[in-house]
Amino acid sequence: MAKVGLMVENAKAFPGIKHGDVAQAPSAVSYDSGESRSSMSQGDQGLQTMFEYNPEADDLKWSDEDAAARILAVNGRDLAATAKEFTSRIYGQEDSERASAFAGDQDSYACEYRLKTNDHAGDWVEERGGWIGAGPQRRLIGVIRSIENRKQREAELSRLAINDDLTGISNRAYLRKVLDEQIDRLASGETTGAYLMAGVDDVGAVNADFGFEAADMVIVEVANRLESLLGPNDQIGRVAGTKFGIIIADCDEEQLRQLCVRFLNVVREHVIEAKGGAVAASICLGAVRLPEQAGDSYAAMTRAEAALDAAKRIGKSSWSAFSEKTDAVSMRRRNSHMSDVILTALNERRIRLAFQPIVSDLGETPKKFECLIRMLGEDGQNIPAPEFIPASERLGLVHLLDRRVLELAMNTLAVCPDIHLNVNISMETVKDFVWAEGYIALLRANQDLANRITVELTETQVIDAIDASIEFVSEIKKLGCSFGIDDFGAGYTSFRNLKAMDIDILKIDGSFVTGVSASRENQLFVRTLLDLARNFGMQTVAEWVDNEADAMLLKGLGVDFLQGYLLGKPETNPAWLPQGAPNDTPQRAERI
């Protein structure tokens, strides 16, 4: 097919065609007329050419056949020679203005469409045209050019307008819009939903140990794992660098609790293979019930973040539901007087112990107990530990509580010779040389009782200060105490650190124990921990045992001790405790 010269001076006779629109194919690029092309190359982006249509002869001619062939992604010999052939290259429905113009019913047109490539949508092009001349000389002159690059940029901008660039999930602005819509929907109906905020634990440590690229891989994988649990009407978005917002379209309070546990587990059940090594990731969660606790997206996000902060104060891989007590403003108000509350309770001997049984089998009479701290309010009501322990840590008073718990435990052991007790100590006491030495001195002064006491630290605390932990454990074991790791499985202690600390007891994190009889994943995890404990010569305790099926399975797997509501709830005045104990210091014979 020969190239045809078009009268470009006449192109200005209709809108949309300018002198500068006429272009020849770049001389640096050439094709053999028989070469097949599936799509335009990168160098062809923005390529354009003109055509002339003669309606009398139904004849279509191109100003640059080579450019036209590249735009239409065909061989030169297959170029459209009629209006019908040209239109057949369009993917989908033909633009109505274009169809009207080719039919002679409209003077000019402009449209954008995708070309057809093997019956699929191909590249985007823009086409503009108009009629010139009259009678037998009347012709439709048009320009077609590639706009694929522009369309790709627009698509990317549209994607970034609602999606996070790193993870591909929704960004904060779009998630907030969806959240407002969801709250309005819930407020007008009878169902309830929730908004959760998830924060990835210790991404800074991953940055320091493996680099920023590995940290990004962790963030992306955590987003994928959280998204895998969502229903069709739920939504997840990245609301900050290491935080995700999750909209749950339909759930009640009990379902919310179960879902939070599933989110915690799905993140930590498998390590993440990141650049530089494997990373054991975990998250904390803050939860807000909708629409009960938030009437708009701002309130939902603010309160979920306050609940997330509360969960982080509990420790890694924790969750917290929002209440008025976790509101940021009321928290500041409580902090202003919590110091006096704690000190007054200590001075008035209102710090108590609640004893929870630890048994080796069902039906056994308990001889081993964990000492859980309680505070008796001035009104005689118990104040839950989560209300004063985090505050005591922030205010630097937790050392006094650790000391008082140990004193009460020693008093109990002195009057109950057949009892063995487990006590918890905070990392703040372990890391502080003066307070750690004072704690050890109290054990040394009661060394005849020390062999009936086990001191516990949580795994996540040990990881944060491993050197101080190793030194502290060494000192208390010299006095005859045992040492236990609490909530094991919530962190990622190395084998080297396990061996260095000379651990006697591993307490398996309760989230892996609850419902273990119905969870193959948790069973596998517990078996792995048991194998690890046996190899290091450690005994094991399964916490949060609340049903017989779980208890029987755990014993069958080889767990040494069981603890949980099935075996007994914590009691401040158990039947075996003598009257007055442990607040009254027992009379002890002087040593000779």
Coordinates of C-alpha atoms in Angstrom, one line a residue, residues 32-490:
D32 CA 10.0 -4.9 7.9
S33 CA 6.5 -4.8 6.4
G34 CA 6.1 -8.5 7.2
E35 CA 7.2 -8.3 10.9
S36 CA 4.5 -9.1 13.5
R37 CA 4.0 -6.9 16.5
S38 CA 1.9 -7.8 19.5
S39 CA 2.0 -4.3 21.1
M40 CA 3.9 -1.0 20.8
S41 CA 7.4 -0.9 22.1
Q42 CA 8.5 1.6 24.8
G43 CA 10.0 3.8 22.0
D44 CA 6.6 3.9 20.3
Q45 CA 4.8 5.6 23.2
G46 CA 3.3 8.9 22.0
L47 CA 3.6 7.8 18.3
Q48 CA 0.9 9.3 16.0
T49 CA -0.1 9.5 12.4
M50 CA -2.9 10.8 10.2
F51 CA -5.4 9.1 8.0
E52 CA -7.8 10.1 5.2
Y53 CA -11.2 8.5 4.7
N54 CA -13.1 8.6 1.4
P55 CA -16.7 7.7 2.1
E56 CA -17.5 7.4 -1.7
A57 CA -15.0 4.5 -2.2
D58 CA -15.0 3.4 1.5
D59 CA -11.3 3.8 1.3
L60 CA -8.9 4.5 4.2
K61 CA -5.4 5.7 3.6
W62 CA -2.6 6.5 6.1
S63 CA 0.0 9.3 5.9
D64 CA 2.6 7.0 7.5
E65 CA 1.9 3.3 7.2
D66 CA 4.8 2.3 9.3
A67 CA 3.7 4.4 12.2
A68 CA 0.1 3.2 11.8
A69 CA 1.2 -0.4 11.8
R70 CA 3.0 0.1 15.1
I71 CA 0.1 1.9 16.7
L72 CA -2.4 -0.7 15.6
A73 CA 0.1 -3.5 16.4
V74 CA -0.3 -5.2 13.0
N75 CA 1.8 -6.1 10.0
G76 CA 2.0 -3.4 7.4
R77 CA 0.1 -5.5 4.9
D78 CA -2.8 -5.9 7.4
L79 CA -3.4 -2.2 7.9
A80 CA -7.1 -1.2 7.9
A81 CA -8.1 -0.1 4.4
T82 CA -11.8 0.5 5.1
A83 CA -13.8 2.2 7.9
K84 CA -15.2 -1.2 9.0
E85 CA -11.7 -2.8 9.2
F86 CA -10.5 0.2 11.2
T87 CA -13.5 0.0 13.6
S88 CA -12.9 -3.7 14.1
R89 CA -9.6 -2.9 15.8
I90 CA -11.5 -1.2 18.6
Y91 CA -11.8 -3.2 21.8
G92 CA -15.4 -2.9 23.2
Q93 CA -18.1 -0.6 22.1
E94 CA -17.3 2.1 19.5
D95 CA -17.6 5.7 20.7
S96 CA -21.0 7.1 19.5
E97 CA -19.5 10.4 18.3
R98 CA -16.9 8.6 16.2
A99 CA -19.6 6.3 14.7
S100 CA -21.7 9.3 13.9
A101 CA -18.8 11.2 12.3
F102 CA -17.8 8.2 10.1
A103 CA -21.5 7.9 9.0
G104 CA -21.3 11.6 7.9
D105 CA -23.8 12.8 10.5
Q106 CA -21.3 14.8 12.6
D107 CA -18.6 17.3 11.5
S108 CA -15.9 16.3 14.1
Y109 CA -15.2 14.0 17.0
A110 CA -12.6 13.2 19.6
C111 CA -12.4 9.9 21.6
E112 CA -10.2 7.6 23.5
Y113 CA -10.3 3.8 23.3
R114 CA -8.3 0.6 23.7
L115 CA -7.2 -1.3 20.7
K116 CA -8.0 -5.0 20.3
T117 CA -5.0 -7.4 20.6
N118 CA -5.8 -11.1 20.2
D119 CA -9.4 -10.4 21.3
H120 CA -8.1 -8.8 24.5
A121 CA -7.7 -5.2 25.5
G122 CA -4.5 -3.7 24.2
D123 CA -3.0 -0.2 24.3
W124 CA -4.8 3.0 24.7
V125 CA -5.0 5.5 21.8
E126 CA -6.6 8.9 21.2
E127 CA -8.4 9.6 17.9
R128 CA -9.6 13.0 16.6
G129 CA -11.1 13.8 13.3
G130 CA -13.2 16.0 11.1
W131 CA -14.7 16.5 7.7
I132 CA -13.2 18.8 5.0
G133 CA -14.2 19.5 1.5
A134 CA -17.5 19.0 -0.2
G135 CA -19.2 16.8 -2.7
P136 CA -17.0 14.1 -4.3
Q137 CA -14.0 15.7 -2.6
R138 CA -15.4 15.5 0.9
R139 CA -12.9 13.6 3.2
L140 CA -12.7 12.7 6.9
I141 CA -9.2 13.6 8.1
G142 CA -8.1 12.1 11.4
V143 CA -5.2 11.7 13.7
I144 CA -4.5 8.7 15.9
R145 CA -1.8 8.6 18.5
S146 CA -0.7 6.4 21.4
I147 CA -1.7 7.5 24.9
E148 CA -0.7 4.3 26.7
N149 CA 2.0 6.0 28.8
R150 CA -0.5 8.7 29.9
K151 CA -3.1 6.1 30.8
Q152 CA -0.6 4.1 32.8
R153 CA 0.4 7.3 34.7
E154 CA -3.3 8.1 35.4
A155 CA -4.0 4.5 36.5
E156 CA -1.0 4.7 38.9
L157 CA -2.1 8.0 40.3
S158 CA -5.7 6.6 40.7
R159 CA -4.2 3.6 42.5
L160 CA -2.1 5.7 44.8
A161 CA -5.1 7.9 45.6
I162 CA -6.6 5.0 47.5
N163 CA -3.8 2.5 48.0
D164 CA -0.6 2.4 49.9
D165 CA 2.4 2.3 47.7
L166 CA 4.4 -0.3 49.7
T167 CA 1.7 -2.8 50.7
G168 CA -0.9 -2.3 48.0
I169 CA -3.7 -2.1 50.6
S170 CA -5.8 1.0 51.2
N171 CA -4.1 4.1 52.4
R172 CA -5.2 6.1 55.4
A173 CA -7.3 8.7 53.5
Y174 CA -9.3 6.1 51.7
L175 CA -9.7 3.8 54.7
R176 CA -11.1 6.8 56.7
K177 CA -13.6 7.4 54.0
V178 CA -14.7 3.8 54.1
L179 CA -14.8 3.9 57.9
D180 CA -17.2 6.9 57.9
E181 CA -19.4 5.0 55.5
Q182 CA -19.4 1.9 57.6
I183 CA -20.2 3.8 60.8
D184 CA -23.2 5.5 59.1
R185 CA -24.4 2.1 57.8
L186 CA -24.1 0.5 61.2
A187 CA -25.8 3.4 63.0
S188 CA -28.8 3.0 60.7
G189 CA -29.1 -0.8 61.2
E190 CA -29.2 -3.4 63.9
T191 CA -25.8 -5.0 63.4
T192 CA -22.5 -4.0 65.1
G193 CA -19.0 -3.9 63.8
A194 CA -15.5 -2.9 64.9
Y195 CA -12.4 -0.9 64.0
L196 CA -9.0 -2.3 65.0
M197 CA -5.6 -0.7 64.9
A198 CA -2.7 -3.1 64.6
G199 CA 0.9 -2.1 65.3
V200 CA 3.9 -4.2 64.3
D201 CA 6.2 -4.8 67.3
D202 CA 9.9 -3.9 67.2
V203 CA 10.2 -2.9 63.6
G204 CA 13.0 -0.6 64.8
A205 CA 15.0 -3.6 65.9
V206 CA 14.5 -5.3 62.5
N207 CA 15.8 -2.1 60.9
A208 CA 18.8 -2.1 63.1
D209 CA 19.6 -5.9 62.7
F210 CA 18.6 -6.5 59.0
G211 CA 18.2 -3.2 57.3
F212 CA 15.2 -1.1 56.0
E213 CA 14.5 -3.4 53.1
A214 CA 14.0 -6.3 55.5
A215 CA 11.7 -4.1 57.6
D216 CA 9.6 -3.3 54.6
M217 CA 9.3 -7.0 53.8
V218 CA 8.0 -7.6 57.3
I219 CA 5.5 -4.8 57.0
V220 CA 4.2 -6.2 53.6
E221 CA 4.0 -9.7 54.9
V222 CA 2.1 -8.7 58.1
A223 CA -0.3 -6.8 55.9
N224 CA -0.9 -9.9 53.8
R225 CA -1.4 -12.1 56.8
L226 CA -3.9 -9.7 58.4
E227 CA -5.8 -9.4 55.1
S228 CA -6.0 -13.2 54.7
L229 CA -8.5 -13.3 57.7
L230 CA -10.8 -10.6 56.4
G231 CA -14.3 -11.2 55.1
P232 CA -15.7 -9.9 51.8
N233 CA -17.1 -6.7 53.4
D234 CA -14.1 -6.0 55.7
Q235 CA -11.3 -3.6 54.8
I236 CA -7.7 -3.1 55.8
G237 CA -5.5 -0.1 55.3
R238 CA -2.0 1.2 56.3
V239 CA -2.6 4.2 58.5
A240 CA 1.0 4.9 59.5
G241 CA 4.5 3.5 59.0
T242 CA 4.0 0.3 61.1
K243 CA 0.3 0.5 61.8
F244 CA -2.8 -0.9 60.1
G245 CA -6.4 -0.1 60.4
I246 CA -8.9 -2.9 60.0
I247 CA -12.7 -2.4 59.5
I248 CA -14.8 -5.4 60.6
A249 CA -18.2 -5.1 59.0
D250 CA -20.2 -7.4 61.3
C251 CA -19.2 -8.8 64.7
D252 CA -20.4 -8.8 68.3
E253 CA -18.2 -8.4 71.4
E254 CA -17.4 -12.2 71.7
Q255 CA -16.6 -12.5 68.0
L256 CA -14.3 -9.5 68.3
R257 CA -12.3 -11.1 71.1
Q258 CA -11.9 -14.3 69.0
L259 CA -10.9 -12.3 65.9
C260 CA -8.3 -10.4 67.8
V261 CA -6.7 -13.6 69.0
R262 CA -6.7 -14.9 65.4
F263 CA -5.0 -11.8 64.2
L264 CA -2.3 -12.1 66.8
N265 CA -1.8 -15.8 66.0
V266 CA -1.7 -15.4 62.2
V267 CA 1.1 -12.9 62.4
R268 CA 3.3 -14.8 64.7
E269 CA 2.7 -18.5 63.8
H270 CA 5.3 -18.5 61.1
V271 CA 8.6 -16.6 60.8
I272 CA 9.0 -14.1 58.0
E273 CA 11.8 -14.9 55.6
A274 CA 13.2 -11.4 55.1
K275 CA 16.4 -10.3 53.4
G276 CA 19.2 -11.0 55.8
G277 CA 17.4 -13.7 57.9
A278 CA 14.2 -15.0 59.4
V279 CA 12.2 -12.6 61.5
A280 CA 9.6 -13.6 64.2
A281 CA 7.0 -10.8 63.8
S282 CA 4.2 -10.0 66.2
I283 CA 1.6 -7.2 66.6
C284 CA -0.4 -5.5 69.2
L285 CA -4.1 -4.6 68.7
G286 CA -6.4 -1.9 69.9
A287 CA -10.2 -2.5 69.3
V288 CA -13.2 -0.1 69.2
R289 CA -16.8 -1.4 68.9
L290 CA -18.9 0.3 66.2
P291 CA -21.0 2.3 66.3
E292 CA -21.3 2.2 70.1
Q293 CA -17.9 3.6 70.9
A294 CA -17.3 6.0 67.9
G295 CA -19.7 8.1 65.9
D296 CA -17.2 9.0 63.2
S297 CA -13.9 7.9 61.7
Y298 CA -11.9 10.5 63.7
A299 CA -13.2 9.2 67.0
A300 CA -12.8 5.5 65.9
M301 CA -9.1 6.0 64.9
T302 CA -8.2 8.1 68.0
R303 CA -9.8 5.6 70.4
A304 CA -8.4 2.6 68.6
E305 CA -4.9 4.1 68.9
A306 CA -5.4 4.7 72.6
A307 CA -6.4 1.1 73.0
L308 CA -3.4 0.0 71.0
D309 CA -1.1 2.0 73.4
A310 CA -2.7 0.2 76.3
A311 CA -2.1 -3.2 74.6
K312 CA 1.6 -2.2 74.0
R313 CA 1.9 -1.5 77.7
I314 CA 0.8 -5.0 78.5
G315 CA 3.6 -6.5 76.2
K316 CA 4.2 -7.8 72.8
S317 CA 1.5 -9.7 71.0
S318 CA -1.3 -8.3 73.2
W319 CA -4.7 -6.7 72.5
S320 CA -6.9 -4.3 74.3
A321 CA -10.5 -3.2 73.9
F322 CA -11.3 0.5 74.2
S323 CA -13.1 1.7 77.3
E324 CA -13.4 5.1 78.9
K325 CA -10.5 4.1 81.1
T326 CA -8.2 3.8 78.0
D327 CA -9.2 7.2 76.7
A328 CA -6.0 9.3 76.4
V329 CA -7.4 12.3 78.3
S330 CA -8.8 10.2 81.2
M331 CA -5.5 8.3 81.3
R332 CA -3.5 11.5 81.9
R333 CA -5.9 12.5 84.7
R334 CA -5.5 9.1 86.4
N335 CA -1.7 9.3 86.1
S336 CA -1.7 12.5 88.1
H337 CA -3.0 10.8 91.2
M338 CA -2.0 7.1 90.7
S339 CA 1.3 7.6 92.4
D340 CA -0.5 8.5 95.7
V341 CA -2.9 5.6 95.2
I342 CA -0.1 3.0 95.0
L343 CA 2.0 4.5 97.8
T344 CA -1.0 4.7 100.1
A345 CA -1.9 1.1 99.3
L346 CA 1.7 0.0 100.1
N347 CA 1.8 1.9 103.4
E348 CA -1.6 0.6 104.5
R349 CA -0.8 -3.0 103.6
R350 CA -3.5 -3.2 100.9
I351 CA -1.3 -5.0 98.4
R352 CA -2.5 -8.6 98.3
L353 CA -1.6 -11.9 96.7
A354 CA -4.0 -14.0 94.8
F355 CA -2.9 -17.7 94.6
Q356 CA -3.6 -19.7 91.4
P357 CA -3.0 -23.4 91.5
I358 CA -0.4 -25.1 89.3
V359 CA -0.9 -28.9 89.2
S360 CA 0.8 -31.8 87.5
D361 CA -2.5 -33.6 86.7
L362 CA -6.3 -33.3 86.9
G363 CA -7.6 -34.1 90.4
E364 CA -4.3 -33.4 92.1
T365 CA -4.3 -31.4 95.4
P366 CA -2.4 -28.3 94.6
K367 CA 0.9 -27.6 96.3
K368 CA 2.3 -25.1 93.8
F369 CA 0.8 -21.7 93.2
E370 CA 1.5 -18.6 91.2
C371 CA 1.3 -15.3 93.2
L372 CA -0.7 -12.7 91.3
I373 CA -0.7 -9.2 92.6
R374 CA -3.9 -7.5 93.7
M375 CA -4.6 -4.0 95.2
L376 CA -7.4 -3.5 97.6
G377 CA -9.0 -0.1 97.2
E378 CA -9.9 2.2 100.0
D379 CA -13.5 1.2 99.5
G380 CA -12.6 -2.5 100.0
Q381 CA -12.9 -3.4 96.3
N382 CA -10.1 -5.1 94.3
I383 CA -8.4 -2.9 91.8
P384 CA -7.3 -5.1 88.7
A385 CA -3.6 -5.3 88.1
P386 CA -3.8 -3.8 84.5
E387 CA -5.1 -0.6 86.1
F388 CA -2.1 0.0 88.4
I389 CA 0.9 -2.1 87.1
P390 CA 1.4 -0.1 83.8
A391 CA 1.1 3.1 85.8
S392 CA 3.6 1.9 88.4
E393 CA 6.1 1.1 85.7
R394 CA 5.7 4.6 84.1
L395 CA 6.0 6.3 87.5
G396 CA 9.0 4.2 88.7
L397 CA 7.1 2.5 91.5
V398 CA 7.1 -1.0 90.2
H399 CA 10.3 -1.8 92.2
L400 CA 8.3 -1.3 95.5
L401 CA 5.5 -3.6 94.3
D402 CA 8.1 -6.3 93.3
R403 CA 9.6 -6.1 96.7
R404 CA 6.2 -6.3 98.5
V405 CA 5.1 -9.3 96.5
L406 CA 8.4 -11.1 97.4
E407 CA 7.9 -10.2 101.1
L408 CA 4.3 -11.6 101.0
A409 CA 5.5 -14.7 99.3
M410 CA 8.2 -15.3 101.9
N411 CA 5.6 -14.8 104.7
T412 CA 3.4 -17.4 103.1
L413 CA 6.2 -19.9 102.7
A414 CA 7.2 -19.4 106.3
V415 CA 3.8 -20.5 107.6
C416 CA 3.0 -23.1 104.9
P417 CA 6.0 -25.5 104.7
D418 CA 4.5 -27.7 102.0
I419 CA 3.8 -25.0 99.5
H420 CA 5.9 -23.9 96.5
L421 CA 5.3 -20.4 95.1
N422 CA 6.0 -18.7 91.8
V423 CA 6.4 -14.9 91.8
N424 CA 6.8 -12.4 89.0
I425 CA 9.4 -9.7 88.8
S426 CA 9.5 -6.7 86.4
M427 CA 12.5 -6.0 84.1
E428 CA 12.7 -2.5 85.7
T429 CA 13.8 -4.1 88.9
V430 CA 16.2 -6.6 87.2
K431 CA 17.9 -3.8 85.2
D432 CA 18.3 -1.4 88.2
F433 CA 21.4 -2.5 90.1
V434 CA 20.3 -1.1 93.5
W435 CA 16.8 -2.6 93.4
A436 CA 18.0 -5.9 92.0
E437 CA 20.5 -6.1 94.8
G438 CA 17.8 -5.3 97.4
Y439 CA 15.6 -8.1 95.9
I440 CA 18.5 -10.6 96.1
A441 CA 19.3 -9.5 99.6
L442 CA 15.7 -10.3 100.7
L443 CA 16.1 -13.8 99.2
R444 CA 19.5 -14.2 100.9
A445 CA 18.0 -13.3 104.3
N446 CA 15.4 -16.0 103.8
Q447 CA 17.6 -18.6 102.1
D448 CA 16.0 -21.5 103.9
L449 CA 12.8 -20.7 102.0
A450 CA 14.4 -19.8 98.6
N451 CA 14.4 -23.4 97.3
R452 CA 10.5 -23.3 97.4
I453 CA 10.3 -20.2 95.2
T454 CA 10.4 -19.7 91.5
V455 CA 11.0 -16.2 90.1
E456 CA 9.4 -15.6 86.7
L457 CA 10.2 -13.1 83.9
T458 CA 8.3 -12.8 80.7
E459 CA 10.1 -13.9 77.5
T460 CA 9.7 -10.5 75.9
Q461 CA 11.2 -8.7 78.9
V462 CA 14.2 -11.1 78.9
I463 CA 14.9 -10.3 75.2
D464 CA 14.9 -6.5 76.0
A465 CA 17.7 -6.8 78.5
I466 CA 19.4 -10.2 78.1
D467 CA 22.7 -9.4 79.9
A468 CA 21.0 -8.0 83.0
S469 CA 18.7 -11.1 83.0
I470 CA 21.5 -13.6 82.8
E471 CA 23.3 -11.9 85.7
F472 CA 20.2 -11.7 87.9
V473 CA 19.2 -15.3 87.2
S474 CA 22.7 -16.5 88.1
E475 CA 22.5 -14.7 91.5
I476 CA 19.1 -16.0 92.6
K477 CA 19.9 -19.6 91.5
K478 CA 23.0 -19.5 93.8
L479 CA 20.6 -19.0 96.7
G480 CA 18.5 -22.0 95.7
C481 CA 15.7 -20.3 93.7
S482 CA 14.3 -21.7 90.5
F483 CA 13.9 -19.5 87.5
G484 CA 11.0 -19.6 84.9
I485 CA 10.3 -17.9 81.6
D486 CA 6.7 -16.7 81.5
D487 CA 4.6 -16.4 78.2
F488 CA 7.1 -18.4 76.3
G489 CA 6.4 -18.3 72.6
A490 CA 5.4 -14.6 72.5

